[in-house]
């Protein structure tokens, strides 16, 4: 009986912890992207993606003063807590033309459970 009560509560807490971790990572991307933009006068394109924060991107727009990596302590962009890649779209859909950086959430597809920089 105790397990029947405890397991759903623990799962809910675990999911909320994962959502909090994803939101924190998205906030870290925002900070890193702001620094990237300050040093390069542009943001990475959608094609260059978040990888531009850890390795100098090729293609357009070419960064003029890349001084990365802009995420400390990592050599590649981490996966979200559900083991999906974070997404980056520039210009964004949700953010009045600014970029969108987000996790697809638990279900791994664009839906209501996404965690993005357009949410506060």
PDB file of C-alpha atoms in Angstrom:
ATOM      1  CA  UNK A   1       0.000   0.000   0.000  1.00  0.00           C
ATOM      2  CA  UNK A   2       2.813   2.399   0.881  1.00  0.00           C
ATOM      3  CA  UNK A   3       4.511   1.723  -2.454  1.00  0.00           C
ATOM      4  CA  UNK A   4       1.277   2.434  -4.303  1.00  0.00           C
ATOM      5  CA  UNK A   5       1.235   5.897  -2.708  1.00  0.00           C
ATOM      6  CA  UNK A   6       4.982   6.612  -2.726  1.00  0.00           C
ATOM      7  CA  UNK A   7       5.895   5.603  -6.287  1.00  0.00           C
ATOM      8  CA  UNK A   8       3.554   8.055  -8.075  1.00  0.00           C
ATOM      9  CA  UNK A   9       4.663  10.854  -5.735  1.00  0.00           C
ATOM     10  CA  UNK A  10       8.337  10.078  -6.314  1.00  0.00           C
ATOM     11  CA  UNK A  11       7.832   9.935 -10.087  1.00  0.00           C
ATOM     12  CA  UNK A  12       6.120  13.332 -10.036  1.00  0.00           C
ATOM     13  CA  UNK A  13       8.960  14.812  -8.003  1.00  0.00           C
ATOM     14  CA  UNK A  14      11.472  13.276 -10.398  1.00  0.00           C
ATOM     15  CA  UNK A  15       9.696  14.765 -13.425  1.00  0.00           C
ATOM     16  CA  UNK A  16       9.548  18.171 -11.771  1.00  0.00           C
ATOM     17  CA  UNK A  17      13.256  17.940 -10.958  1.00  0.00           C
ATOM     18  CA  UNK A  18      13.984  17.161 -14.602  1.00  0.00           C
ATOM     19  CA  UNK A  19      11.876  20.126 -15.729  1.00  0.00           C
ATOM     20  CA  UNK A  20      13.784  22.374 -13.332  1.00  0.00           C
ATOM     21  CA  UNK A  21      17.121  21.045 -14.596  1.00  0.00           C
ATOM     22  CA  UNK A  22      16.099  21.618 -18.231  1.00  0.00           C
ATOM     23  CA  UNK A  23      14.930  25.163 -17.457  1.00  0.00           C
ATOM     24  CA  UNK A  24      18.241  25.850 -15.736  1.00  0.00           C
ATOM     25  CA  UNK A  25      20.187  24.562 -18.745  1.00  0.00           C
ATOM     26  CA  UNK A  26      18.113  26.708 -21.114  1.00  0.00           C
ATOM     27  CA  UNK A  27      18.921  29.718 -18.911  1.00  0.00           C
ATOM     28  CA  UNK A  28      22.607  28.790 -19.224  1.00  0.00           C
ATOM     29  CA  UNK A  29      22.238  28.758 -23.012  1.00  0.00           C
ATOM     30  CA  UNK A  30      20.692  32.241 -22.841  1.00  0.00           C
ATOM     31  CA  UNK A  31      23.672  33.566 -20.900  1.00  0.00           C
ATOM     32  CA  UNK A  32      26.165  31.913 -23.251  1.00  0.00           C
ATOM     33  CA  UNK A  33      24.304  33.165 -26.334  1.00  0.00           C
ATOM     34  CA  UNK A  34      24.307  36.724 -24.961  1.00  0.00           C
ATOM     35  CA  UNK A  35      28.095  36.558 -24.548  1.00  0.00           C
ATOM     36  CA  UNK A  36      28.464  35.026 -28.022  1.00  0.00           C
ATOM     37  CA  UNK A  37      26.392  37.853 -29.491  1.00  0.00           C
ATOM     38  CA  UNK A  38      28.336  40.519 -27.580  1.00  0.00           C
ATOM     39  CA  UNK A  39      31.646  39.232 -28.944  1.00  0.00           C
ATOM     40  CA  UNK A  40      30.518  38.384 -32.470  1.00  0.00           C
ATOM     41  CA  UNK A  41      27.755  40.930 -33.161  1.00  0.00           C
ATOM     42  CA  UNK A  42      25.485  38.086 -34.343  1.00  0.00           C
ATOM     43  CA  UNK A  43      23.823  35.002 -32.955  1.00  0.00           C
ATOM     44  CA  UNK A  44      24.463  31.564 -34.435  1.00  0.00           C
ATOM     45  CA  UNK A  45      22.144  30.524 -37.251  1.00  0.00           C
ATOM     46  CA  UNK A  46      19.743  27.630 -36.769  1.00  0.00           C
ATOM     47  CA  UNK A  47      22.122  25.486 -38.823  1.00  0.00           C
ATOM     48  CA  UNK A  48      25.113  26.394 -36.634  1.00  0.00           C
ATOM     49  CA  UNK A  49      22.963  25.747 -33.581  1.00  0.00           C
ATOM     50  CA  UNK A  50      23.985  25.541 -29.965  1.00  0.00           C
ATOM     51  CA  UNK A  51      27.182  23.776 -31.057  1.00  0.00           C
ATOM     52  CA  UNK A  52      28.499  27.253 -31.878  1.00  0.00           C
ATOM     53  CA  UNK A  53      28.793  27.760 -28.126  1.00  0.00           C
ATOM     54  CA  UNK A  54      31.429  25.033 -27.790  1.00  0.00           C
ATOM     55  CA  UNK A  55      33.209  25.006 -31.177  1.00  0.00           C
ATOM     56  CA  UNK A  56      33.838  27.807 -33.663  1.00  0.00           C
ATOM     57  CA  UNK A  57      31.121  27.516 -36.307  1.00  0.00           C
ATOM     58  CA  UNK A  58      31.631  27.555 -40.025  1.00  0.00           C
ATOM     59  CA  UNK A  59      29.199  29.019 -42.514  1.00  0.00           C
ATOM     60  CA  UNK A  60      27.161  32.179 -42.289  1.00  0.00           C
ATOM     61  CA  UNK A  61      26.923  34.235 -40.270  1.00  0.00           C
ATOM     62  CA  UNK A  62      30.654  33.916 -39.640  1.00  0.00           C
ATOM     63  CA  UNK A  63      31.616  34.901 -36.108  1.00  0.00           C
ATOM     64  CA  UNK A  64      34.035  37.817 -36.218  1.00  0.00           C
ATOM     65  CA  UNK A  65      35.581  37.381 -32.797  1.00  0.00           C
ATOM     66  CA  UNK A  66      34.784  33.863 -31.545  1.00  0.00           C
ATOM     67  CA  UNK A  67      36.394  33.443 -28.119  1.00  0.00           C
ATOM     68  CA  UNK A  68      34.632  30.313 -26.960  1.00  0.00           C
ATOM     69  CA  UNK A  69      33.796  27.948 -25.680  1.00  0.00           C
ATOM     70  CA  UNK A  70      30.960  29.929 -24.158  1.00  0.00           C
ATOM     71  CA  UNK A  71      29.745  27.068 -21.961  1.00  0.00           C
ATOM     72  CA  UNK A  72      32.360  26.309 -19.361  1.00  0.00           C
ATOM     73  CA  UNK A  73      33.364  22.787 -18.569  1.00  0.00           C
ATOM     74  CA  UNK A  74      31.771  21.092 -21.574  1.00  0.00           C
ATOM     75  CA  UNK A  75      33.097  20.010 -24.945  1.00  0.00           C
ATOM     76  CA  UNK A  76      29.694  19.302 -26.450  1.00  0.00           C
ATOM     77  CA  UNK A  77      26.141  20.407 -25.821  1.00  0.00           C
ATOM     78  CA  UNK A  78      24.594  18.132 -23.188  1.00  0.00           C
ATOM     79  CA  UNK A  79      21.383  16.219 -23.704  1.00  0.00           C
ATOM     80  CA  UNK A  80      18.320  17.285 -21.773  1.00  0.00           C
ATOM     81  CA  UNK A  81      17.267  15.274 -18.690  1.00  0.00           C
ATOM     82  CA  UNK A  82      15.195  12.940 -20.921  1.00  0.00           C
ATOM     83  CA  UNK A  83      18.218  12.284 -23.162  1.00  0.00           C
ATOM     84  CA  UNK A  84      16.951  14.391 -26.086  1.00  0.00           C
ATOM     85  CA  UNK A  85      18.950  17.078 -27.850  1.00  0.00           C
ATOM     86  CA  UNK A  86      18.193  20.663 -26.922  1.00  0.00           C
ATOM     87  CA  UNK A  87      16.749  22.665 -29.823  1.00  0.00           C
ATOM     88  CA  UNK A  88      17.738  26.094 -31.128  1.00  0.00           C
ATOM     89  CA  UNK A  89      15.903  28.071 -33.818  1.00  0.00           C
ATOM     90  CA  UNK A  90      16.983  31.505 -35.040  1.00  0.00           C
ATOM     91  CA  UNK A  91      14.792  33.399 -35.708  1.00  0.00           C
ATOM     92  CA  UNK A  92      12.445  31.774 -33.273  1.00  0.00           C
ATOM     93  CA  UNK A  93       8.754  31.056 -33.458  1.00  0.00           C
ATOM     94  CA  UNK A  94       7.761  31.657 -29.830  1.00  0.00           C
ATOM     95  CA  UNK A  95       9.936  34.634 -28.966  1.00  0.00           C
ATOM     96  CA  UNK A  96       8.748  37.465 -31.247  1.00  0.00           C
ATOM     97  CA  UNK A  97      11.440  36.755 -33.826  1.00  0.00           C
ATOM     98  CA  UNK A  98      14.249  36.324 -31.305  1.00  0.00           C
ATOM     99  CA  UNK A  99      15.800  32.859 -31.038  1.00  0.00           C
ATOM    100  CA  UNK A 100      14.130  29.890 -29.345  1.00  0.00           C
ATOM    101  CA  UNK A 101      16.266  27.602 -27.181  1.00  0.00           C
ATOM    102  CA  UNK A 102      14.363  24.696 -25.670  1.00  0.00           C
ATOM    103  CA  UNK A 103      13.963  21.120 -24.523  1.00  0.00           C
ATOM    104  CA  UNK A 104      11.247  18.996 -26.050  1.00  0.00           C
ATOM    105  CA  UNK A 105      10.391  17.750 -22.563  1.00  0.00           C
ATOM    106  CA  UNK A 106       9.468  14.285 -21.458  1.00  0.00           C
ATOM    107  CA  UNK A 107       7.602  13.275 -24.630  1.00  0.00           C
ATOM    108  CA  UNK A 108      10.489  14.214 -26.961  1.00  0.00           C
ATOM    109  CA  UNK A 109       8.295  16.106 -29.434  1.00  0.00           C
ATOM    110  CA  UNK A 110       7.047  19.660 -29.793  1.00  0.00           C
ATOM    111  CA  UNK A 111       4.083  19.912 -27.468  1.00  0.00           C
ATOM    112  CA  UNK A 112       2.789  21.628 -24.343  1.00  0.00           C
ATOM    113  CA  UNK A 113       5.515  20.124 -22.151  1.00  0.00           C
ATOM    114  CA  UNK A 114       8.395  21.927 -23.934  1.00  0.00           C
ATOM    115  CA  UNK A 115      10.706  23.987 -21.718  1.00  0.00           C
ATOM    116  CA  UNK A 116      11.885  27.076 -23.586  1.00  0.00           C
ATOM    117  CA  UNK A 117      13.438  30.483 -23.193  1.00  0.00           C
ATOM    118  CA  UNK A 118      10.081  32.091 -24.043  1.00  0.00           C
ATOM    119  CA  UNK A 119       8.684  30.817 -20.738  1.00  0.00           C
ATOM    120  CA  UNK A 120       9.318  32.617 -17.470  1.00  0.00           C
TER     121      UNK A 120
END
